[in-house]
Structures are given as C-alpha cells and as structure tokens.
PDB file of C-alpha atoms and ligand atoms in Angstrom:
ATOM      1  CA  MET A1475      52.128  -3.443 -70.314  1.00  0.00           C
ATOM      2  CA  THR A1476      52.065  -7.011 -70.688  1.00  0.00           C
ATOM      3  CA  SER A1477      50.651  -8.709 -67.725  1.00  0.00           C
ATOM      4  CA  ALA A1478      52.481 -11.815 -66.161  1.00  0.00           C
ATOM      5  CA  PRO A1479      51.596 -15.200 -67.166  1.00  0.00           C
ATOM      6  CA  VAL A1480      49.194 -16.646 -64.572  1.00  0.00           C
ATOM      7  CA  PRO A1481      50.233 -19.963 -62.963  1.00  0.00           C
ATOM      8  CA  LEU A1482      47.871 -22.600 -63.124  1.00  0.00           C
ATOM      9  CA  LEU A1483      48.260 -26.173 -61.495  1.00  0.00           C
ATOM     10  CA  LEU A1484      47.274 -29.256 -63.410  1.00  0.00           C
ATOM     11  CA  LEU A1485      46.694 -32.443 -61.144  1.00  0.00           C
ATOM     12  CA  GLY A1486      47.583 -35.072 -63.848  1.00  0.00           C
ATOM     13  CA  GLY A1487      48.351 -38.204 -64.457  1.00  0.00           C
ATOM     14  CA  THR A1488      45.467 -39.067 -67.164  1.00  0.00           C
ATOM     15  CA  THR A1489      45.348 -38.790 -71.004  1.00  0.00           C
ATOM     16  CA  GLU A1490      43.026 -35.805 -70.392  1.00  0.00           C
ATOM     17  CA  ALA A1491      45.739 -34.440 -68.084  1.00  0.00           C
ATOM     18  CA  LEU A1492      48.313 -35.031 -71.008  1.00  0.00           C
ATOM     19  CA  THR A1493      45.947 -33.415 -73.460  1.00  0.00           C
ATOM     20  CA  LEU A1494      45.321 -30.443 -71.554  1.00  0.00           C
ATOM     21  CA  ALA A1495      48.961 -29.719 -71.121  1.00  0.00           C
ATOM     22  CA  GLU A1496      49.658 -29.779 -74.619  1.00  0.00           C
ATOM     23  CA  ARG A1497      46.822 -27.450 -75.363  1.00  0.00           C
ATOM     24  CA  LEU A1498      47.503 -25.043 -72.738  1.00  0.00           C
ATOM     25  CA  ALA A1499      51.143 -25.044 -73.543  1.00  0.00           C
ATOM     26  CA  GLU A1500      51.247 -22.325 -75.991  1.00  0.00           C
ATOM     27  CA  HIS A1501      48.727 -20.180 -74.000  1.00  0.00           C
ATOM     28  CA  PRO A1502      50.439 -16.518 -73.685  1.00  0.00           C
ATOM     29  CA  GLY A1503      48.322 -15.725 -70.438  1.00  0.00           C
ATOM     30  CA  LEU A1504      49.524 -18.699 -68.307  1.00  0.00           C
ATOM     31  CA  GLU A1505      52.172 -20.877 -67.042  1.00  0.00           C
ATOM     32  CA  VAL A1506      51.183 -24.379 -66.570  1.00  0.00           C
ATOM     33  CA  ILE A1507      52.677 -26.570 -63.897  1.00  0.00           C
ATOM     34  CA  SER A1508      51.668 -30.141 -64.457  1.00  0.00           C
ATOM     35  CA  SER A1509      51.551 -32.613 -61.143  1.00  0.00           C
ATOM     36  CA  MET A1510      51.689 -36.447 -61.321  1.00  0.00           C
ATOM     37  CA  ALA A1511      51.657 -38.760 -58.278  1.00  0.00           C
ATOM     38  CA  GLY A1512      54.469 -40.405 -59.544  1.00  0.00           C
ATOM     39  CA  ARG A1513      53.613 -44.371 -59.264  1.00  0.00           C
ATOM     40  CA  THR A1514      53.940 -45.540 -62.354  1.00  0.00           C
ATOM     41  CA  MET A1515      56.384 -44.109 -64.959  1.00  0.00           C
ATOM     42  CA  ALA A1516      54.822 -41.661 -67.466  1.00  0.00           C
ATOM     43  CA  HIS A1517      55.290 -42.956 -71.038  1.00  0.00           C
ATOM     44  CA  ARG A1518      54.736 -39.332 -72.724  1.00  0.00           C
ATOM     45  CA  LEU A1519      55.536 -36.169 -70.326  1.00  0.00           C
ATOM     46  CA  PRO A1520      53.684 -33.382 -70.681  1.00  0.00           C
ATOM     47  CA  PRO A1521      55.150 -29.889 -71.821  1.00  0.00           C
ATOM     48  CA  GLY A1522      56.053 -27.254 -69.281  1.00  0.00           C
ATOM     49  CA  ARG A1523      57.059 -27.632 -65.712  1.00  0.00           C
ATOM     50  CA  LEU A1524      56.442 -30.884 -64.115  1.00  0.00           C
ATOM     51  CA  ARG A1525      56.429 -31.737 -60.575  1.00  0.00           C
ATOM     52  CA  VAL A1526      56.039 -35.374 -59.226  1.00  0.00           C
ATOM     53  CA  GLY A1527      55.024 -36.743 -55.836  1.00  0.00           C
ATOM     54  CA  GLY A1528      52.451 -36.255 -53.289  1.00  0.00           C
ATOM     55  CA  PHE A1529      52.070 -32.316 -51.556  1.00  0.00           C
ATOM     56  CA  GLY A1530      51.652 -33.796 -47.901  1.00  0.00           C
ATOM     57  CA  GLY A1531      47.616 -33.654 -47.744  1.00  0.00           C
ATOM     58  CA  ALA A1532      45.574 -30.728 -48.302  1.00  0.00           C
ATOM     59  CA  ALA A1533      47.588 -28.645 -46.268  1.00  0.00           C
ATOM     60  CA  GLY A1534      50.667 -29.084 -48.209  1.00  0.00           C
ATOM     61  CA  LEU A1535      48.987 -28.605 -51.376  1.00  0.00           C
ATOM     62  CA  LYS A1536      47.495 -25.392 -50.009  1.00  0.00           C
ATOM     63  CA  ALA A1537      51.060 -24.029 -49.005  1.00  0.00           C
ATOM     64  CA  PHE A1538      52.021 -25.227 -52.228  1.00  0.00           C
ATOM     65  CA  LEU A1539      49.584 -23.141 -54.040  1.00  0.00           C
ATOM     66  CA  ALA A1540      50.458 -20.015 -52.089  1.00  0.00           C
ATOM     67  CA  GLU A1541      54.194 -20.521 -52.537  1.00  0.00           C
ATOM     68  CA  GLU A1542      53.772 -20.688 -56.453  1.00  0.00           C
ATOM     69  CA  ARG A1543      51.114 -17.954 -56.597  1.00  0.00           C
ATOM     70  CA  ILE A1544      48.855 -20.449 -58.480  1.00  0.00           C
ATOM     71  CA  GLY A1545      45.702 -18.965 -59.951  1.00  0.00           C
ATOM     72  CA  LEU A1546      43.668 -21.670 -61.318  1.00  0.00           C
ATOM     73  CA  VAL A1547      43.790 -25.237 -60.559  1.00  0.00           C
ATOM     74  CA  ILE A1548      42.686 -27.807 -62.967  1.00  0.00           C
ATOM     75  CA  ASP A1549      42.075 -31.346 -61.216  1.00  0.00           C
ATOM     76  CA  ALA A1550      42.343 -34.009 -64.388  1.00  0.00           C
ATOM     77  CA  THR A1551      43.280 -36.803 -61.950  1.00  0.00           C
ATOM     78  CA  HIS A1552      41.884 -40.235 -62.527  1.00  0.00           C
ATOM     79  CA  PRO A1553      38.252 -41.072 -61.687  1.00  0.00           C
ATOM     80  CA  PHE A1554      39.432 -43.010 -59.048  1.00  0.00           C
ATOM     81  CA  ALA A1555      41.767 -40.886 -57.122  1.00  0.00           C
ATOM     82  CA  ALA A1556      39.329 -39.252 -54.897  1.00  0.00           C
ATOM     83  CA  THR A1557      41.631 -38.455 -51.977  1.00  0.00           C
ATOM     84  CA  ILE A1558      43.811 -36.172 -54.102  1.00  0.00           C
ATOM     85  CA  SER A1559      40.659 -34.550 -55.990  1.00  0.00           C
ATOM     86  CA  ARG A1560      38.988 -34.074 -52.031  1.00  0.00           C
ATOM     87  CA  HIS A1561      42.605 -32.469 -51.175  1.00  0.00           C
ATOM     88  CA  ALA A1562      42.452 -30.150 -54.016  1.00  0.00           C
ATOM     89  CA  ALA A1563      38.572 -29.183 -53.555  1.00  0.00           C
ATOM     90  CA  THR A1564      39.511 -28.065 -49.597  1.00  0.00           C
ATOM     91  CA  ALA A1565      42.982 -26.710 -50.348  1.00  0.00           C
ATOM     92  CA  CYS A1566      41.365 -24.330 -53.150  1.00  0.00           C
ATOM     93  CA  ALA A1567      38.289 -23.242 -51.316  1.00  0.00           C
ATOM     94  CA  GLU A1568      40.242 -22.056 -48.235  1.00  0.00           C
ATOM     95  CA  ALA A1569      42.847 -20.370 -50.483  1.00  0.00           C
ATOM     96  CA  GLY A1570      40.094 -18.719 -52.920  1.00  0.00           C
ATOM     97  CA  ILE A1571      41.351 -20.282 -56.065  1.00  0.00           C
ATOM     98  CA  PRO A1572      39.211 -21.314 -58.991  1.00  0.00           C
ATOM     99  CA  ARG A1573      39.015 -24.963 -59.426  1.00  0.00           C
ATOM    100  CA  LEU A1574      37.762 -27.137 -62.220  1.00  0.00           C
ATOM    101  CA  GLN A1575      37.308 -30.986 -62.034  1.00  0.00           C
ATOM    102  CA  VAL A1576      37.580 -32.931 -65.528  1.00  0.00           C
ATOM    103  CA  LEU A1577      36.010 -35.959 -64.994  1.00  0.00           C
ATOM    104  CA  ARG A1578      35.502 -38.288 -68.062  1.00  0.00           C
ATOM    105  CA  PRO A1579      31.943 -39.790 -68.111  1.00  0.00           C
ATOM    106  CA  ALA A1580      31.439 -43.262 -66.508  1.00  0.00           C
ATOM    107  CA  TRP A1581      30.937 -46.291 -68.777  1.00  0.00           C
ATOM    108  CA  GLN A1582      27.137 -47.212 -69.195  1.00  0.00           C
ATOM    109  CA  PRO A1583      26.092 -50.725 -69.748  1.00  0.00           C
ATOM    110  CA  GLU A1584      24.828 -51.687 -73.286  1.00  0.00           C
ATOM    111  CA  PRO A1585      22.620 -54.347 -74.540  1.00  0.00           C
ATOM    112  CA  GLY A1586      23.893 -57.759 -74.093  1.00  0.00           C
ATOM    113  CA  ASP A1587      26.120 -56.647 -71.020  1.00  0.00           C
ATOM    114  CA  ARG A1588      26.318 -58.939 -67.946  1.00  0.00           C
ATOM    115  CA  TRP A1589      27.374 -56.207 -65.306  1.00  0.00           C
ATOM    116  CA  ILE A1590      27.493 -56.665 -61.492  1.00  0.00           C
ATOM    117  CA  GLU A1591      27.719 -53.263 -60.124  1.00  0.00           C
ATOM    118  CA  VAL A1592      29.464 -53.077 -56.912  1.00  0.00           C
ATOM    119  CA  PRO A1593      30.654 -50.097 -54.202  1.00  0.00           C
ATOM    120  CA  ASP A1594      34.231 -50.990 -53.955  1.00  0.00           C
ATOM    121  CA  MET A1595      36.822 -53.876 -54.109  1.00  0.00           C
ATOM    122  CA  ALA A1596      35.752 -55.710 -51.236  1.00  0.00           C
ATOM    123  CA  ALA A1597      32.350 -56.058 -52.536  1.00  0.00           C
ATOM    124  CA  ALA A1598      33.751 -57.150 -55.983  1.00  0.00           C
ATOM    125  CA  ALA A1599      35.976 -59.841 -54.226  1.00  0.00           C
ATOM    126  CA  ALA A1600      32.710 -61.014 -52.537  1.00  0.00           C
ATOM    127  CA  ALA A1601      30.838 -61.429 -55.750  1.00  0.00           C
ATOM    128  CA  LEU A1602      33.448 -63.520 -57.479  1.00  0.00           C
ATOM    129  CA  PRO A1603      32.874 -66.923 -55.778  1.00  0.00           C
ATOM    130  CA  GLY A1604      29.236 -67.224 -56.940  1.00  0.00           C
ATOM    131  CA  LEU A1605      30.065 -66.160 -60.593  1.00  0.00           C
ATOM    132  CA  ALA A1606      33.555 -67.872 -61.852  1.00  0.00           C
ATOM    133  CA  ARG A1607      35.080 -71.088 -60.763  1.00  0.00           C
ATOM    134  CA  VAL A1608      38.757 -70.646 -61.917  1.00  0.00           C
ATOM    135  CA  VAL A1609      40.086 -67.679 -63.829  1.00  0.00           C
ATOM    136  CA  VAL A1610      39.117 -64.368 -63.009  1.00  0.00           C
ATOM    137  CA  PHE A1611      40.563 -61.159 -65.331  1.00  0.00           C
ATOM    138  CA  LEU A1612      41.201 -58.256 -62.700  1.00  0.00           C
ATOM    139  CA  ALA A1613      41.665 -55.411 -65.008  1.00  0.00           C
ATOM    140  CA  ILE A1614      42.807 -53.192 -61.541  1.00  0.00           C
ATOM    141  CA  GLY A1615      45.789 -51.142 -60.452  1.00  0.00           C
ATOM    142  CA  ARG A1616      48.265 -53.162 -58.300  1.00  0.00           C
ATOM    143  CA  GLN A1617      47.363 -51.006 -55.174  1.00  0.00           C
ATOM    144  CA  GLU A1618      43.676 -52.592 -54.569  1.00  0.00           C
ATOM    145  CA  LEU A1619      44.451 -56.498 -54.893  1.00  0.00           C
ATOM    146  CA  ALA A1620      44.504 -57.227 -51.565  1.00  0.00           C
ATOM    147  CA  PRO A1621      40.833 -58.162 -51.087  1.00  0.00           C
ATOM    148  CA  PHE A1622      41.128 -60.846 -53.509  1.00  0.00           C
ATOM    149  CA  ALA A1623      43.983 -63.004 -51.589  1.00  0.00           C
ATOM    150  CA  GLY A1624      41.536 -65.115 -49.739  1.00  0.00           C
ATOM    151  CA  LEU A1625      39.302 -66.349 -52.780  1.00  0.00           C
ATOM    152  CA  PRO A1626      39.535 -70.661 -52.428  1.00  0.00           C
ATOM    153  CA  GLY A1627      39.792 -72.035 -55.915  1.00  0.00           C
ATOM    154  CA  ILE A1628      39.693 -69.170 -57.941  1.00  0.00           C
ATOM    155  CA  ARG A1629      42.513 -68.591 -60.070  1.00  0.00           C
ATOM    156  CA  LEU A1630      43.359 -64.843 -61.029  1.00  0.00           C
ATOM    157  CA  VAL A1631      45.001 -63.358 -64.097  1.00  0.00           C
ATOM    158  CA  VAL A1632      45.862 -60.031 -63.334  1.00  0.00           C
ATOM    159  CA  ARG A1633      47.011 -57.035 -65.738  1.00  0.00           C
ATOM    160  CA  MET A1634      48.995 -54.116 -64.910  1.00  0.00           C
ATOM    161  CA  VAL A1635      51.381 -51.752 -66.233  1.00  0.00           C
ATOM    162  CA  GLU A1636      54.393 -52.386 -64.694  1.00  0.00           C
ATOM    163  CA  ALA A1637      56.168 -55.065 -62.941  1.00  0.00           C
ATOM    164  CA  PRO A1638      55.253 -55.054 -59.330  1.00  0.00           C
ATOM    165  CA  THR A1639      57.894 -54.338 -57.085  1.00  0.00           C
ATOM    166  CA  GLU A1640      57.119 -56.484 -54.156  1.00  0.00           C
ATOM    167  CA  PRO A1641      55.376 -59.924 -54.257  1.00  0.00           C
ATOM    168  CA  LEU A1642      51.535 -59.740 -54.945  1.00  0.00           C
ATOM    169  CA  PRO A1643      49.377 -60.783 -52.191  1.00  0.00           C
ATOM    170  CA  LEU A1644      47.705 -63.565 -53.894  1.00  0.00           C
ATOM    171  CA  ALA A1645      48.262 -67.155 -53.728  1.00  0.00           C
ATOM    172  CA  ASP A1646      47.651 -68.217 -57.397  1.00  0.00           C
ATOM    173  CA  ALA A1647      48.138 -65.416 -59.965  1.00  0.00           C
ATOM    174  CA  THR A1648      49.201 -64.575 -63.542  1.00  0.00           C
ATOM    175  CA  VAL A1649      50.461 -61.378 -64.141  1.00  0.00           C
ATOM    176  CA  ILE A1650      50.287 -59.918 -67.691  1.00  0.00           C
ATOM    177  CA  LEU A1651      52.307 -56.471 -68.047  1.00  0.00           C
ATOM    178  CA  ALA A1652      50.725 -54.423 -70.574  1.00  0.00           C
ATOM    179  CA  ARG A1653      49.647 -50.723 -71.324  1.00  0.00           C
ATOM    180  CA  GLY A1654      46.522 -49.880 -73.096  1.00  0.00           C
ATOM    181  CA  PRO A1655      45.014 -48.789 -75.493  1.00  0.00           C
ATOM    182  CA  TYR A1656      43.814 -52.376 -76.641  1.00  0.00           C
ATOM    183  CA  ALA A1657      41.413 -53.687 -79.527  1.00  0.00           C
ATOM    184  CA  ALA A1658      38.696 -55.703 -78.752  1.00  0.00           C
ATOM    185  CA  ASP A1659      39.867 -58.604 -80.833  1.00  0.00           C
ATOM    186  CA  HIS A1660      43.225 -58.472 -78.835  1.00  0.00           C
ATOM    187  CA  GLU A1661      41.094 -59.036 -75.437  1.00  0.00           C
ATOM    188  CA  GLU A1662      39.017 -61.592 -76.896  1.00  0.00           C
ATOM    189  CA  ALA A1663      41.958 -63.662 -77.820  1.00  0.00           C
ATOM    190  CA  LEU A1664      43.440 -62.999 -74.342  1.00  0.00           C
ATOM    191  CA  PHE A1665      40.275 -63.956 -72.483  1.00  0.00           C
ATOM    192  CA  ALA A1666      40.275 -67.066 -74.898  1.00  0.00           C
ATOM    193  CA  ARG A1667      43.769 -67.994 -74.021  1.00  0.00           C
ATOM    194  CA  HIS A1668      43.628 -67.971 -70.400  1.00  0.00           C
ATOM    195  CA  ALA A1669      40.074 -69.478 -70.239  1.00  0.00           C
ATOM    196  CA  ILE A1670      38.672 -66.321 -68.325  1.00  0.00           C
ATOM    197  CA  GLU A1671      35.118 -66.878 -67.371  1.00  0.00           C
ATOM    198  CA  ALA A1672      34.428 -63.270 -65.237  1.00  0.00           C
ATOM    199  CA  LEU A1673      36.069 -59.679 -65.373  1.00  0.00           C
ATOM    200  CA  VAL A1674      36.611 -57.163 -62.377  1.00  0.00           C
ATOM    201  CA  SER A1675      36.775 -53.628 -63.775  1.00  0.00           C
ATOM    202  CA  LYS A1676      36.867 -50.121 -61.962  1.00  0.00           C
ATOM    203  CA  ASN A1677      34.464 -48.013 -64.050  1.00  0.00           C
ATOM    204  CA  SER A1678      37.278 -45.715 -65.383  1.00  0.00           C
ATOM    205  CA  GLY A1679      35.435 -44.698 -68.332  1.00  0.00           C
ATOM    206  CA  GLY A1680      37.093 -43.392 -71.414  1.00  0.00           C
ATOM    207  CA  ASP A1681      38.442 -45.149 -74.745  1.00  0.00           C
ATOM    208  CA  ALA A1682      41.908 -46.470 -73.740  1.00  0.00           C
ATOM    209  CA  THR A1683      40.509 -49.659 -71.827  1.00  0.00           C
ATOM    210  CA  LEU A1684      37.060 -50.099 -73.105  1.00  0.00           C
ATOM    211  CA  ALA A1685      37.866 -52.953 -75.560  1.00  0.00           C
ATOM    212  CA  LYS A1686      37.784 -55.527 -72.370  1.00  0.00           C
ATOM    213  CA  LEU A1687      34.267 -54.553 -71.777  1.00  0.00           C
ATOM    214  CA  THR A1688      33.307 -55.070 -75.858  1.00  0.00           C
ATOM    215  CA  ALA A1689      35.076 -58.498 -75.367  1.00  0.00           C
ATOM    216  CA  ALA A1690      33.423 -59.532 -72.431  1.00  0.00           C
ATOM    217  CA  ARG A1691      30.421 -58.618 -74.242  1.00  0.00           C
ATOM    218  CA  ARG A1692      30.959 -60.743 -77.132  1.00  0.00           C
ATOM    219  CA  ARG A1693      32.127 -63.526 -74.845  1.00  0.00           C
ATOM    220  CA  GLY A1694      29.025 -63.446 -72.721  1.00  0.00           C
ATOM    221  CA  LEU A1695      31.205 -63.034 -69.653  1.00  0.00           C
ATOM    222  CA  PRO A1696      29.931 -61.386 -66.297  1.00  0.00           C
ATOM    223  CA  VAL A1697      31.873 -58.156 -65.358  1.00  0.00           C
ATOM    224  CA  VAL A1698      31.995 -56.819 -61.874  1.00  0.00           C
ATOM    225  CA  MET A1699      32.095 -53.203 -61.995  1.00  0.00           C
ATOM    226  CA  VAL A1700      33.413 -51.063 -59.328  1.00  0.00           C
ATOM    227  CA  ARG A1701      31.538 -47.678 -58.954  1.00  0.00           C
ATOM    228  CA  ARG A1702      33.261 -44.519 -58.974  1.00  0.00           C
ATOM    229  CA  PRO A1703      34.006 -42.925 -55.446  1.00  0.00           C
ATOM    230  CA  ASP A1704      31.948 -39.684 -55.145  1.00  0.00           C
ATOM    231  CA  ALA A1705      33.772 -36.736 -56.504  1.00  0.00           C
ATOM    232  CA  PRO A1706      33.946 -33.291 -54.503  1.00  0.00           C
ATOM    233  CA  ALA A1707      31.194 -30.698 -55.299  1.00  0.00           C
ATOM    234  CA  GLY A1708      32.013 -27.907 -57.876  1.00  0.00           C
ATOM    235  CA  ALA A1709      32.959 -26.771 -61.203  1.00  0.00           C
ATOM    236  CA  ARG A1710      33.012 -30.199 -63.072  1.00  0.00           C
ATOM    237  CA  VAL A1711      33.283 -31.084 -66.898  1.00  0.00           C
ATOM    238  CA  GLY A1712      33.810 -34.315 -68.889  1.00  0.00           C
ATOM    239  CA  THR A1713      36.041 -33.189 -71.542  1.00  0.00           C
ATOM    240  CA  VAL A1714      39.478 -31.574 -72.543  1.00  0.00           C
ATOM    241  CA  THR A1715      37.259 -29.280 -74.843  1.00  0.00           C
ATOM    242  CA  GLU A1716      35.047 -28.010 -71.997  1.00  0.00           C
ATOM    243  CA  ALA A1717      38.058 -27.439 -69.690  1.00  0.00           C
ATOM    244  CA  LEU A1718      39.562 -25.260 -72.175  1.00  0.00           C
ATOM    245  CA  ALA A1719      36.437 -23.364 -72.591  1.00  0.00           C
ATOM    246  CA  TRP A1720      36.497 -22.785 -68.621  1.00  0.00           C
ATOM    247  CA  VAL A1721      40.129 -21.736 -68.541  1.00  0.00           C
ATOM    248  CA  GLU A1722      39.319 -19.057 -71.346  1.00  0.00           C
ATOM    249  CA  ALA A1723      36.198 -17.974 -69.249  1.00  0.00           C
ATOM    250  CA  GLN A1724      38.185 -17.783 -66.018  1.00  0.00           C
ATOM    251  CA  SER A1725      41.120 -15.420 -68.041  1.00  0.00           C
ATOM    252  CA  GLY A1726      38.351 -13.183 -69.327  1.00  0.00           C
ATOM    253  CA  ARG A1727      37.431 -12.024 -65.734  1.00  0.00           C
TER     254      ARG A1727
HETATM  255  P1  NAP B  48      44.734 -40.791 -54.470  1.00  0.00           P
HETATM  256  O1  NAP B  48      44.391 -42.379 -53.762  1.00  0.00           O
HETATM  257  O2  NAP B  48      43.621 -39.794 -54.766  1.00  0.00           O
HETATM  258  O3  NAP B  48      45.842 -39.985 -54.150  1.00  0.00           O
HETATM  259  C1  NAP B  48      46.531 -40.533 -52.986  1.00  0.00           C
HETATM  260  C2  NAP B  48      47.919 -39.518 -52.800  1.00  0.00           C
HETATM  261  O4  NAP B  48      49.071 -39.604 -53.867  1.00  0.00           O
HETATM  262  C3  NAP B  48      47.176 -38.123 -52.435  1.00  0.00           C
HETATM  263  O5  NAP B  48      46.729 -37.919 -51.478  1.00  0.00           O
HETATM  264  C4  NAP B  48      48.766 -37.374 -52.981  1.00  0.00           C
HETATM  265  O6  NAP B  48      49.544 -37.451 -51.797  1.00  0.00           O
HETATM  266  C5  NAP B  48      49.236 -38.256 -54.293  1.00  0.00           C
HETATM  267  N1  NAP B  48      48.791 -37.788 -55.244  1.00  0.00           N
HETATM  268  C6  NAP B  48      47.686 -38.135 -56.271  1.00  0.00           C
HETATM  269  N2  NAP B  48      47.405 -37.594 -57.363  1.00  0.00           N
HETATM  270  C7  NAP B  48      48.571 -36.607 -57.211  1.00  0.00           C
HETATM  271  C8  NAP B  48      49.033 -35.806 -58.223  1.00  0.00           C
HETATM  272  N3  NAP B  48      48.473 -35.818 -59.458  1.00  0.00           N
HETATM  273  N4  NAP B  48      50.141 -34.803 -57.842  1.00  0.00           N
HETATM  274  C9  NAP B  48      50.598 -35.055 -56.967  1.00  0.00           C
HETATM  275  N5  NAP B  48      50.294 -35.812 -55.972  1.00  0.00           N
HETATM  276  C10 NAP B  48      49.226 -36.886 -56.264  1.00  0.00           C
HETATM  277  O7  NAP B  48      45.320 -41.145 -55.962  1.00  0.00           O
HETATM  278  P2  NAP B  48      46.184 -42.754 -56.363  1.00  0.00           P
HETATM  279  O8  NAP B  48      46.683 -43.076 -55.225  1.00  0.00           O
HETATM  280  O9  NAP B  48      47.099 -41.945 -57.826  1.00  0.00           O
HETATM  281  O10 NAP B  48      45.265 -43.455 -56.826  1.00  0.00           O
HETATM  282  C11 NAP B  48      44.047 -43.914 -56.275  1.00  0.00           C
HETATM  283  C12 NAP B  48      43.156 -44.683 -57.606  1.00  0.00           C
HETATM  284  O11 NAP B  48      43.170 -44.113 -58.875  1.00  0.00           O
HETATM  285  C13 NAP B  48      43.426 -45.970 -57.827  1.00  0.00           C
HETATM  286  O12 NAP B  48      42.076 -46.833 -58.046  1.00  0.00           O
HETATM  287  C14 NAP B  48      44.565 -45.963 -59.385  1.00  0.00           C
HETATM  288  O13 NAP B  48      44.388 -47.108 -59.731  1.00  0.00           O
HETATM  289  C15 NAP B  48      43.752 -44.660 -59.749  1.00  0.00           C
HETATM  290  N6  NAP B  48      44.422 -44.350 -61.018  1.00  0.00           N
HETATM  291  C16 NAP B  48      44.467 -44.724 -61.840  1.00  0.00           C
HETATM  292  C17 NAP B  48      45.487 -43.926 -62.898  1.00  0.00           C
HETATM  293  C18 NAP B  48      45.571 -44.275 -64.174  1.00  0.00           C
HETATM  294  O14 NAP B  48      45.919 -43.364 -65.191  1.00  0.00           O
HETATM  295  N7  NAP B  48      44.911 -45.622 -65.167  1.00  0.00           N
HETATM  296  C19 NAP B  48      45.801 -43.117 -62.178  1.00  0.00           C
HETATM  297  C20 NAP B  48      46.089 -42.364 -61.337  1.00  0.00           C
HETATM  298  C21 NAP B  48      45.308 -43.442 -60.235  1.00  0.00           C
HETATM  299  P3  NAP B  48      49.805 -36.208 -50.902  1.00  0.00           P
HETATM  300  O15 NAP B  48      48.260 -36.391 -49.683  1.00  0.00           O
HETATM  301  O16 NAP B  48      50.833 -36.309 -50.152  1.00  0.00           O
HETATM  302  O17 NAP B  48      49.580 -34.851 -51.520  1.00  0.00           O
END
C-alpha cells in the first residue's frame, strides 16, 4: 500500500519560495500548499495549491496546520517579514511540526561601498539630513515610508512594484513603478537622471535588486542600509538546494 502524500505548507512571496514550489511539485511523497500574504499581485503563480492572505496570527496558523494535517513547514518568506516567521516558529513548536526557514544570505559591503548601517527605517530617515541635500532613492516597500515624511529640504524618489492605492505620506516624492531584476547600467542611468545623492535600502540580499548597490558604488553614493530583523531560532538554510535536502531528510525519517 502506498502512503498518502504529506501536506507541506510553503510560506512564500519570494523567488526562493516559487523555485521551491516548482521543484517540489513533482515530489510523489508531498502535497505542497503555497501561502502568500497577498500584498502585491504575483507575476508568477506557484504550481499546486495556493492560499492567499493572513492566517489570523500564530493561533490561526496553528489551527490551519491542524485542519490541513500539515506535516512539514518551510518558511521561505522575505527576510524582513519577521512577523509571519515568528508566528510560524510559535505555531510549529506548539504543534510539533518540523519547520525550516529559508533565508537568503544578506548583502555584504564590498571595497568602495559607502554603507551606513542602521537598525530600522526610523534610524534610516534620521541619517539622511547629514548625507544628502536633495534627492534620495528609497528602494523600500510602500509600507515603510512614514518615517520619511517630515524630512525638510529632501526630495525623495521612491521605487515600488505597484501604484499605491492611497496617497503616499510624503510631501515631495517622485514615484517610479518597476519590478526587478534590474541591471547595474539601468540603475546608474536612473540615478543620473534623477540626480540621486543617496540610497536607502533594506538588506534583502539576493540578485534581483543587487544592481542598485553596484550602481551606487560606481557613482560613489552613500547607502543607508537597514539591517534585517532577527530571525527566530531553529533550522535555517540559505538556498533552495539546501531546503530540498532538508525535505528529503525529513521524508526519510
Ligand atoms: P510580516 O510583517 O511578517 O507579516 C504581516 C502579516 O501578514 C502576518 O502576520 C500574516 O498575517 C501575513 N502574512 C505575511 N506573509 C504571509 C504568507 N506568506 N502567508 C500568509 N500570510 C502572511 O510580512 P509582510 O507584511 O509581508 O512584510 C514585511 C516586510 O517584508 C516589509 O518590509 C515588506 O516590504 C517585506 N516583504 C518583501 C517582499 C518582497 O518580495 N520583496 C515580500 C514580502 C515582504 P496573519 O498574522 O493574519 O497570519
């Protein structure tokens, strides 16, 4: 008798999660359920089952794990999505379900980089007046713009994936709508066109948005780099390949 596939919950919204869903789709021993927060329109959907939207905190997630008889959880959410990762750690610990976090490596400064590392967006906003007079390129999501609202004499250029549904909380801002990946030459040309004097960036890691840092280095621009929030304790890998190995090890138990 062959046993039923094990339901695996894949918390996603990242390139790594999409690749994992694609790689695990044909796994005979698994039924993959991908989950996304649903804040932006996905440009590529994962194969297999997909659910969208919050679970209702750690308790809601724990209830979902029980309802769906989830046997394994992979948290491949964004490095700055700290809340869902914390909820996943709590819910899985309470339910006794093995959980793996896939966290792509953070970017590291290279020779020629002018990084100012800060702990959060409020500190990033506070660092700007001494750095740039007019234009700052904010390569951050729309949810984190509020701390930049009251910066006198600083004009902001904000890049985001989708047009904001509400007016931005910024007095003087130019919005650029675009989705990576970008090439360094493209970023350099963009910086030149808008006379960018400094960047604010989350340390997301990965290749898709790395080019802005290469372009900043070439132009000698300072980068206010927001450090990642702490990840919960527990099993953690940096790549899809390692995550696949973890799945195999779990399946063999
Ligand atoms: P978050 O702050 O960790 O999550 C907030 C809530 O959203 C969670 O408590 C959960 O709601 C729900 N949620 C998040 N991810 C989910 C998933 N995969 N499936 C179901 N529900 C999910 O994360 P965030 O609000 O998504 O983002 C926080 C930061 O990460 C921001 O800085 C954002 O820009 C960044 N981010 C970037 C990307 C990217 O691809 N560039 C993607 C995601 C996030 P419940 O408590 O109701 O379960």
